[in-house]
XYZ file of C-alpha atoms in Angstrom:
607
model
C 104.784 74.824 120.952
C 102.737 76.919 120.204
C 99.116 76.354 122.286
C 96.601 76.310 120.416
C 96.731 74.954 116.729
C 95.961 78.508 115.384
C 98.902 79.383 116.639
C 100.794 77.059 115.277
C 99.405 77.556 111.912
C 100.443 80.970 112.519
C 104.051 80.447 112.974
C 104.671 77.851 110.329
C 102.808 81.340 107.449
C 105.002 83.377 109.094
C 108.040 81.214 108.390
C 106.946 80.311 105.081
C 106.376 84.148 104.005
C 109.573 84.515 105.213
C 111.854 81.939 104.516
C 110.544 81.165 100.876
C 111.251 85.007 99.764
C 114.661 85.214 101.147
C 115.652 82.335 99.337
C 114.348 83.063 96.247
C 115.787 86.426 96.417
C 119.281 84.371 96.550
C 117.797 82.248 93.758
C 117.814 79.114 96.338
C 114.012 78.199 94.872
C 111.475 78.031 97.129
C 111.476 74.102 98.157
C 115.011 74.433 99.828
C 113.567 77.679 101.689
C 110.292 75.848 102.796
C 112.733 72.830 104.070
C 115.104 75.939 105.720
C 111.939 76.559 107.990
C 111.167 73.227 108.563
C 114.467 72.441 110.217
C 114.487 75.380 112.299
C 111.017 74.739 113.768
C 111.305 71.403 114.222
C 111.777 68.832 117.340
C 115.637 69.576 117.024
C 116.106 73.130 117.014
C 114.053 75.679 117.988
C 110.990 72.564 119.112
C 108.143 74.630 118.078
C 106.977 71.598 117.014
C 107.648 68.528 118.654
C 105.777 65.565 116.652
C 107.048 66.195 113.182
C 104.983 62.829 111.832
C 101.463 64.273 112.516
C 102.739 67.642 110.768
C 104.030 65.102 107.936
C 100.535 63.038 107.802
C 98.447 65.909 108.021
C 100.326 67.923 104.534
C 100.833 64.475 102.690
C 97.373 66.426 101.198
C 99.188 68.780 99.220
C 101.321 66.302 97.716
C 98.207 64.468 96.616
C 96.244 67.696 95.513
C 99.864 68.023 93.146
C 99.311 64.887 91.288
C 95.480 65.697 91.349
C 96.314 68.680 88.984
C 99.296 66.687 87.485
C 96.409 64.180 86.674
C 94.672 67.134 85.071
C 97.102 67.253 82.342
C 97.343 63.534 81.182
C 94.868 62.512 79.286
C 94.077 58.709 79.074
C 95.410 58.262 75.476
C 98.678 60.905 76.203
C 99.081 58.178 78.854
C 99.114 55.590 76.634
C 101.597 57.263 74.754
C 103.815 57.727 77.759
C 103.524 53.917 78.339
C 107.048 53.218 76.449
C 108.826 55.986 79.019
C 107.079 54.503 82.208
C 107.561 50.958 81.697
C 110.678 50.830 80.126
C 112.750 53.581 81.056
C 110.401 54.406 85.045
C 110.908 49.774 85.479
C 115.266 50.079 83.990
C 115.805 52.725 86.473
C 114.518 51.390 89.441
C 115.723 48.168 88.912
C 119.574 49.280 88.231
C 119.251 51.473 90.835
C 117.885 48.835 93.474
C 120.437 46.452 92.418
C 123.870 49.167 92.849
C 122.273 50.477 96.324
C 121.056 46.771 97.215
C 124.518 45.354 96.523
C 125.923 48.521 98.265
C 123.881 47.469 101.343
C 125.065 43.372 101.198
C 129.088 44.837 100.954
C 128.055 46.694 104.036
C 126.936 43.574 105.921
C 123.188 43.952 105.262
C 121.200 40.657 104.762
C 119.544 39.594 101.340
C 115.650 40.904 102.370
C 117.062 43.834 103.972
C 119.488 44.778 101.314
C 116.551 44.363 98.789
C 113.991 46.268 100.902
C 116.523 49.567 101.481
C 117.945 49.171 97.638
C 114.115 49.678 96.428
C 113.079 51.863 98.976
C 116.563 54.256 98.325
C 115.318 54.013 93.996
C 112.198 56.009 94.724
C 112.980 59.610 94.354
C 110.344 62.797 95.798
C 107.429 62.819 93.285
C 106.858 66.114 95.467
C 109.834 67.938 95.338
C 111.225 67.222 91.830
C 107.920 68.246 90.133
C 107.872 71.246 92.476
C 111.549 72.077 90.829
C 110.605 71.346 87.641
C 107.281 73.711 87.453
C 109.229 76.243 89.450
C 112.005 76.330 86.487
C 109.441 75.907 83.995
C 110.598 72.348 82.230
C 108.156 70.348 83.368
C 106.703 70.368 79.994
C 110.792 69.840 78.420
C 111.618 66.537 77.418
C 113.566 65.862 80.569
C 110.534 67.210 82.701
C 108.284 64.435 80.679
C 110.926 62.006 81.244
C 111.381 62.649 85.220
C 107.339 62.622 85.382
C 107.076 58.961 83.532
C 109.826 57.708 86.123
C 108.494 59.379 88.828
C 104.675 57.769 88.349
C 106.463 54.481 87.653
C 107.962 54.804 91.240
C 104.310 55.314 92.006
C 103.074 51.963 90.628
C 106.480 50.206 91.884
C 105.122 51.169 95.453
C 102.657 49.088 95.285
C 104.327 45.327 95.386
C 107.150 46.862 97.374
C 104.742 47.245 100.475
C 102.950 44.198 99.826
C 106.716 42.215 99.854
C 107.774 43.474 103.377
C 105.873 40.899 105.322
C 107.098 38.015 103.201
C 110.775 39.590 103.869
C 110.439 40.144 107.055
C 110.605 38.158 110.606
C 106.820 38.854 111.433
C 105.418 34.867 110.229
C 101.704 36.845 110.487
C 100.657 38.939 108.578
C 97.496 40.574 108.969
C 96.173 40.300 105.606
C 97.990 37.791 102.927
C 100.588 40.130 100.805
C 99.099 38.178 97.677
C 95.853 38.877 98.579
C 97.159 42.925 98.691
C 98.253 42.850 95.695
C 94.717 41.399 94.460
C 92.766 44.353 96.682
C 95.162 47.234 95.126
C 94.995 46.142 91.494
C 90.929 45.662 91.911
C 90.723 49.215 94.319
C 92.567 50.320 90.813
C 89.690 48.627 88.311
C 87.083 50.435 90.149
C 88.383 53.585 90.774
C 88.843 53.926 86.467
C 85.345 52.767 86.092
C 83.881 54.235 87.980
C 85.468 57.449 87.802
C 84.892 57.362 83.710
C 80.984 56.367 84.642
C 80.587 58.676 87.501
C 82.749 61.918 87.689
C 81.812 63.670 84.566
C 78.288 63.574 85.568
C 78.760 65.073 88.891
C 80.348 67.985 88.113
C 77.137 68.336 85.511
C 74.970 68.492 88.167
C 77.299 70.399 90.871
C 77.570 72.769 88.030
C 73.908 73.712 87.504
C 73.763 75.207 90.460
C 75.606 77.913 89.933
C 77.392 77.860 93.590
C 81.210 78.619 93.263
C 81.991 76.673 96.955
C 79.844 74.102 96.199
C 81.950 73.347 93.106
C 85.030 73.468 95.199
C 84.012 71.542 97.558
C 83.056 68.437 94.848
C 86.450 68.995 93.582
C 88.275 68.013 97.382
C 85.762 66.011 97.425
C 86.555 64.209 94.509
C 90.377 64.775 95.004
C 90.560 63.117 98.742
C 88.058 60.724 98.081
C 89.844 59.286 95.100
C 92.659 58.721 97.729
C 91.110 57.947 100.358
C 89.513 54.776 98.759
C 93.447 53.381 97.426
C 94.770 54.295 100.676
C 92.725 51.689 102.069
C 93.715 49.408 99.653
C 97.116 49.369 100.604
C 98.552 51.870 97.829
C 99.560 55.765 97.731
C 96.732 58.381 98.265
C 98.708 60.035 95.718
C 98.392 57.466 93.024
C 94.588 57.864 94.237
C 94.210 61.358 93.274
C 96.657 61.000 89.625
C 93.956 58.663 88.367
C 90.775 60.684 89.250
C 93.204 63.428 87.697
C 93.446 61.680 84.091
C 90.281 60.749 84.070
C 88.917 63.871 84.309
C 91.933 66.097 81.988
C 89.307 65.533 78.965
C 86.361 66.621 80.603
C 84.927 70.441 79.786
C 85.916 70.610 83.753
C 89.879 70.655 83.434
C 90.480 74.236 83.622
C 88.134 74.950 86.299
C 88.915 72.011 88.446
C 92.201 72.659 88.180
C 91.964 76.579 89.275
C 89.744 75.677 92.539
C 92.937 73.011 93.750
C 95.729 74.889 93.186
C 95.475 77.513 96.016
C 94.787 74.898 98.310
C 97.562 72.906 96.503
C 100.474 75.190 97.363
C 99.660 76.117 100.825
C 99.742 72.484 101.612
C 102.406 71.292 99.945
C 105.135 74.203 101.304
C 103.859 73.048 104.547
C 104.924 69.283 103.323
C 108.453 70.506 102.732
C 109.053 72.009 105.746
C 107.407 68.666 108.184
C 110.309 66.944 106.139
C 112.679 69.436 107.005
C 111.475 68.787 110.436
C 111.715 65.352 109.907
C 115.562 65.516 109.890
C 116.964 64.070 112.583
C 119.355 66.236 113.347
C 120.407 64.583 116.633
C 121.041 61.338 114.364
C 123.274 63.472 112.128
C 125.543 64.954 114.889
C 125.934 61.225 116.495
C 127.039 59.948 113.160
C 128.720 62.872 111.275
C 131.014 61.284 108.330
C 128.313 57.960 107.760
C 125.416 60.088 107.246
C 127.864 63.009 104.747
C 128.720 59.290 103.144
C 125.323 57.771 102.565
C 124.036 60.990 100.968
C 126.838 61.320 99.124
C 127.177 57.842 97.287
C 123.324 58.194 97.936
C 122.838 61.350 95.428
C 125.942 59.693 93.047
C 124.811 56.336 92.215
C 121.689 57.793 91.255
C 122.628 60.921 89.364
C 125.418 58.588 87.214
C 122.548 56.020 86.553
C 119.976 58.532 85.424
C 122.477 60.517 83.137
C 122.844 57.181 81.518
C 119.352 56.103 80.929
C 118.492 59.437 80.449
C 121.177 59.472 77.415
C 120.393 56.140 76.078
C 116.866 54.538 76.501
C 115.227 57.833 77.327
C 116.960 59.855 74.283
C 118.133 62.965 75.605
C 120.702 65.277 74.810
C 123.659 65.883 77.406
C 122.205 68.582 78.975
C 118.836 67.091 79.447
C 120.301 63.607 80.744
C 122.462 66.307 83.329
C 119.150 68.082 84.589
C 117.132 64.824 84.711
C 119.431 63.986 86.828
C 120.300 66.873 88.830
C 116.456 66.605 89.666
C 115.806 62.638 90.727
C 119.249 61.682 92.683
C 117.357 62.221 95.758
C 115.168 59.772 97.762
C 111.903 59.650 98.065
C 108.962 60.644 101.174
C 107.721 57.335 100.341
C 111.135 55.648 101.580
C 110.238 57.003 105.206
C 107.012 54.784 104.720
C 108.643 51.429 103.755
C 111.523 52.072 106.653
C 108.962 52.487 109.286
C 107.337 49.008 107.973
C 110.530 47.078 107.776
C 111.703 48.276 110.566
C 108.332 47.149 112.095
C 108.947 43.842 110.708
C 112.454 43.066 112.384
C 114.314 43.937 108.889
C 115.757 47.028 110.115
C 117.224 47.693 113.368
C 115.536 51.245 114.732
C 119.165 52.640 114.738
C 119.219 51.953 111.351
C 115.728 53.255 110.071
C 117.034 56.228 111.522
C 119.958 56.675 110.046
C 118.265 56.073 106.666
C 115.692 58.371 107.339
C 118.384 61.365 107.763
C 119.948 60.285 104.387
C 116.601 60.158 102.448
C 115.999 64.022 104.199
C 119.326 65.676 103.528
C 119.069 64.157 100.119
C 115.596 66.669 99.831
C 117.616 69.067 101.268
C 120.729 69.080 98.881
C 118.812 68.495 95.723
C 117.793 72.263 95.100
C 121.339 73.562 95.400
C 122.014 70.669 93.008
C 119.430 71.789 90.606
C 120.509 74.785 90.526
C 124.615 73.821 90.434
C 123.708 71.985 87.614
C 121.447 74.020 85.428
C 124.446 76.748 86.240
C 126.193 74.453 84.367
C 124.749 73.444 81.345
C 122.992 76.817 80.778
C 119.745 77.834 79.375
C 118.793 75.500 75.218
C 119.670 77.559 72.493
C 116.990 77.972 70.230
C 117.386 76.984 66.670
C 118.163 80.321 64.162
C 115.201 78.782 61.724
C 112.116 78.779 65.545
C 109.223 80.787 64.868
C 108.087 83.060 66.932
C 105.504 80.909 68.004
C 106.946 77.848 68.702
C 107.544 78.816 72.432
C 104.234 78.153 72.788
C 103.728 74.471 74.792
C 102.059 71.522 72.453
C 98.876 72.041 74.024
C 98.264 75.686 74.158
C 96.434 77.469 71.310
C 97.059 81.033 69.877
C 93.333 82.062 70.843
C 91.558 82.204 73.526
C 87.831 83.037 73.449
C 85.998 84.186 77.168
C 82.594 83.607 76.527
C 81.063 81.633 73.869
C 77.160 82.667 73.231
C 76.538 84.201 69.790
C 78.958 86.777 69.688
C 82.289 84.228 70.415
C 80.233 81.627 68.665
C 80.732 83.245 65.328
C 83.928 84.345 65.891
C 84.828 80.891 66.772
C 83.920 79.548 63.676
C 85.922 81.797 61.819
C 89.070 81.025 63.254
C 88.193 77.082 62.983
C 87.934 77.674 58.894
C 91.203 78.752 58.866
C 92.730 76.080 60.739
C 93.495 78.374 63.460
C 93.368 76.706 66.940
C 91.431 78.068 69.787
C 90.054 77.566 73.385
C 86.784 79.048 74.742
C 85.476 79.051 78.112
C 82.277 79.802 79.327
C 80.605 79.708 82.544
C 76.877 78.583 81.437
C 77.381 74.541 81.765
C 74.452 73.939 79.027
C 76.236 75.446 76.593
C 79.502 74.300 77.167
C 78.010 70.771 77.353
C 75.760 71.496 74.030
C 79.020 72.728 71.902
C 81.380 69.825 73.465
C 78.769 67.630 71.771
C 80.040 68.591 68.551
C 83.787 68.207 69.110
C 84.746 72.372 70.577
C 87.368 72.931 72.775
C 85.038 74.650 75.036
C 85.914 74.467 79.195
C 83.087 75.115 82.351
C 84.850 77.984 84.102
C 84.839 81.451 85.314
C 87.183 83.642 82.481
C 87.005 86.314 84.945
C 89.145 84.136 88.132
C 93.216 84.410 87.929
C 93.347 81.194 88.988
C 91.147 79.798 86.238
C 93.264 82.098 83.305
C 96.683 80.534 85.216
C 95.426 76.852 85.005
C 94.579 77.845 80.893
C 98.078 79.224 80.383
C 97.054 82.641 79.825
C 100.560 83.587 79.455
C 100.732 81.898 76.609
C 98.087 83.396 74.599
C 99.132 85.487 71.694
C 95.597 86.844 71.359
C 92.381 87.137 73.268
C 88.480 87.603 72.560
C 86.801 89.015 75.236
C 83.375 87.872 74.014
C 81.451 87.627 77.916
C 77.632 89.719 78.057
C 78.307 90.991 81.492
C 79.875 94.926 81.280
C 81.388 93.884 84.767
C 82.907 90.200 83.998
C 84.285 91.415 80.455
C 86.513 94.502 82.386
C 87.403 92.173 85.648
C 88.765 89.214 82.961
C 90.457 91.741 80.590
C 92.172 93.850 83.788
C 93.043 90.002 84.738
C 94.425 89.294 81.068
C 96.446 92.523 81.198
C 98.184 91.492 84.567
C 98.997 87.629 82.896
C 99.752 88.615 79.817
C 100.446 92.298 79.021
C 102.247 91.736 75.657
C 99.295 89.860 74.230
C 96.563 91.585 71.827
C 92.907 91.537 73.330
C 89.326 92.436 71.114
C 86.284 92.921 73.803
C 82.994 92.681 72.755
C 81.176 96.257 74.171
C 77.854 96.284 75.307
C 77.495 100.419 74.777
C 79.745 103.551 74.168
C 80.124 103.780 78.056
C 81.521 99.928 77.785
C 83.999 101.003 75.266
C 85.351 103.450 77.182
C 86.282 101.719 79.289
C 87.917 98.724 77.381
C 89.154 101.305 76.178
C 91.097 102.503 79.082
C 93.114 99.244 78.892
C 94.541 99.724 75.899
C 91.850 97.161 74.528
C 90.273 97.037 70.363
C 86.915 97.485 71.124
C 83.829 95.424 69.179
C 80.854 97.623 69.588
C 77.845 94.843 68.994
C 75.302 96.727 67.487
C 77.490 99.033 65.722
C 77.950 96.815 62.369
C 74.659 95.423 62.658
C 73.390 98.821 62.494
C 75.750 100.243 59.920
C 74.535 97.066 57.547
C 70.768 97.675 58.490
C 70.918 101.754 57.630
C 72.844 100.663 54.500
C 70.203 98.198 53.065
C 67.555 100.884 54.561
C 69.189 103.194 51.783
C 69.141 101.128 48.907
C 65.701 100.263 49.778
C 64.776 103.734 49.365
C 66.400 103.527 46.021
C 69.687 104.847 46.377
C 72.680 103.142 44.279
C 74.365 100.453 46.219
C 78.251 102.007 45.504
C 76.593 105.458 47.215
C 75.185 103.900 50.167
C 78.555 101.521 50.424
C 80.161 105.404 50.516
C 77.767 107.138 53.251
C 78.159 104.375 55.421
C 81.709 104.155 54.959
C 82.117 108.180 55.681
C 79.294 107.682 58.420
C 82.008 104.961 60.303
C 84.688 107.274 60.012
C 82.671 109.932 61.432
C 82.018 107.717 64.761
C 85.246 106.422 65.212
C 86.619 109.878 65.507
C 83.696 110.670 67.552
C 84.058 107.726 69.754
C 88.569 108.708 70.541
C 87.324 111.989 71.112
C 84.761 111.319 73.758
C 86.796 108.553 75.414
C 89.266 111.403 76.982
C 85.941 113.076 79.392
C 83.680 110.524 78.924
C 83.652 111.161 82.403
C 82.642 114.774 82.596
C 79.067 115.040 81.367
C 78.846 118.423 80.269
C 82.454 117.772 77.805
C 80.526 114.662 76.871
C 77.601 116.739 75.727
C 79.608 118.923 74.013
C 81.376 116.713 71.776
C 77.866 114.964 71.077
C 77.009 118.434 69.480
C 80.102 119.023 68.149
C 79.837 115.099 66.332
C 76.265 115.929 65.487
C 77.450 118.996 63.844
C 79.887 117.607 61.682
C 77.832 115.043 60.818
C 75.363 117.372 59.170
C 78.058 119.012 57.749
C 79.759 116.045 55.970
C 76.299 115.118 54.075
C 75.027 118.557 53.848
C 75.410 118.712 50.209
C 74.426 115.140 49.856
C 70.906 114.346 48.065
C 68.238 112.801 50.890
C 69.798 114.418 53.362
C 66.725 113.866 55.700
C 66.547 110.449 54.582
C 70.336 110.204 56.080
C 70.135 111.837 58.821
C 67.612 109.684 60.502
C 69.382 106.771 59.483
C 72.335 108.121 61.447
C 70.260 109.379 64.471
C 68.706 105.796 64.359
C 72.522 104.403 64.385
C 73.313 106.287 66.677
C 70.905 105.848 69.603
C 69.862 102.542 69.280
C 73.501 101.501 70.395
C 73.634 103.408 73.554
C 70.233 100.723 74.145
C 70.317 97.716 75.612
C 69.535 94.164 73.645
């Protein structure tokens, strides 16, 4: 084993960097890569880690963070809509699977109490593995992805009475706490988190955001996630359930995308560590000692769950055959919660130690086999064909707008109001918390965050947006955001506010259409000045159009040489001469010349 925590961290990172790209290169997915790396590093292979339990406990923070991010995608109203799938389909899956697997255990000689615990524990699927596989394949928002999430959510809830019932079913008669008291404590803790979170969490982030310090916001986000998880863990519940509830509470807040961008980097690394820890927990000695028993156990577990999940997906789940097969392949594995249940059952003498080890090996191997099963089923059913009458923008998920506005100052607000009048859905992001708070009162879809951060653009679904309006006041932030958007969504149209001519040229380098913030208002002012001095309105309009066309030609010509000061001076002189020739025959030449010069020079000055 490495001599220090630093060496251990380096070994983990090296294993992830080597294993995951190799497995993804062969189409096997990141999850299987992490699991394989864990098996190799574990106590039964290279012995880099001798005690995987400690690593597994620490890495469960990754699962906690994943559930928080998922909670951010679900508001309370949306959860209310899902209640049929959660408490109908989810409950049916757990009940039927526990009944069939429990009956198999009874047939093999287990007593009723042991068979009941084993059946319910094996009915639960791995939230971490299932959701990660769906996420990798971009299927979280598909019909079978949403139903899978609903089933997994009910399984997390079902874990509450299961843990409380184990001491009652076991041979240990003196539990420290009454199981009924434990259930009451759990329900009370959920109520406190829901009510307290609704009242306090949004206010907390408003206060933190006003500090203007990103590291403090990150610390606050981690505090909320881990604090919520710890609070429900104290009540004897799943830590992930606490984080999920906190995410749901904040799902409709203005901080949703910023929180997601802050948590996801931690989530990804720790989730990979969790999968490696699961791989380390697979007892290869137990597998080698009872290969036929373990292999048949994995086969029976996955076959029973696959058949039942397929049937449930088709009938109450209302999926087509393809969706039901994919649902069954993703959830036919055992779950990480089974390790906790089996250890607790062994403690109260419901299970002998040898049976606990065998069941843990079956669950661990089912996790390792599932990515291969998902790949096989996906290739068998193929990709879902689009309907011939599908419109191009139907590929955008339901919760994704067509337009994203980065910056919601005066410039961005005018664009947003025009889009609103045409019923065009948009989402706006601004880093000024006061601005965000004010405009959300009027129902504007605006969120707090820094649009120049890659994590934020990713979490806000930048890859699905058709049009970006970059209306940020800072030249540096504007260019950084445009550069990121081009990386995330190369084919999107970008309209960007340009502070001045140089900013416009820099935006043009990225193939962006610059909208010069003072140019059009200066043109309009020049037109009104001509009319006020006696020029007919139609003639003033003509002069304005001609000047606009000449200036745009000059802007394009200077874009090619704007880094060369001498060439820039030369093109400016040539453009000035062209303007003089353009208006030489017009009356009021002196007046026009002064207006033209004012329009050109005013644009060079900041507001």
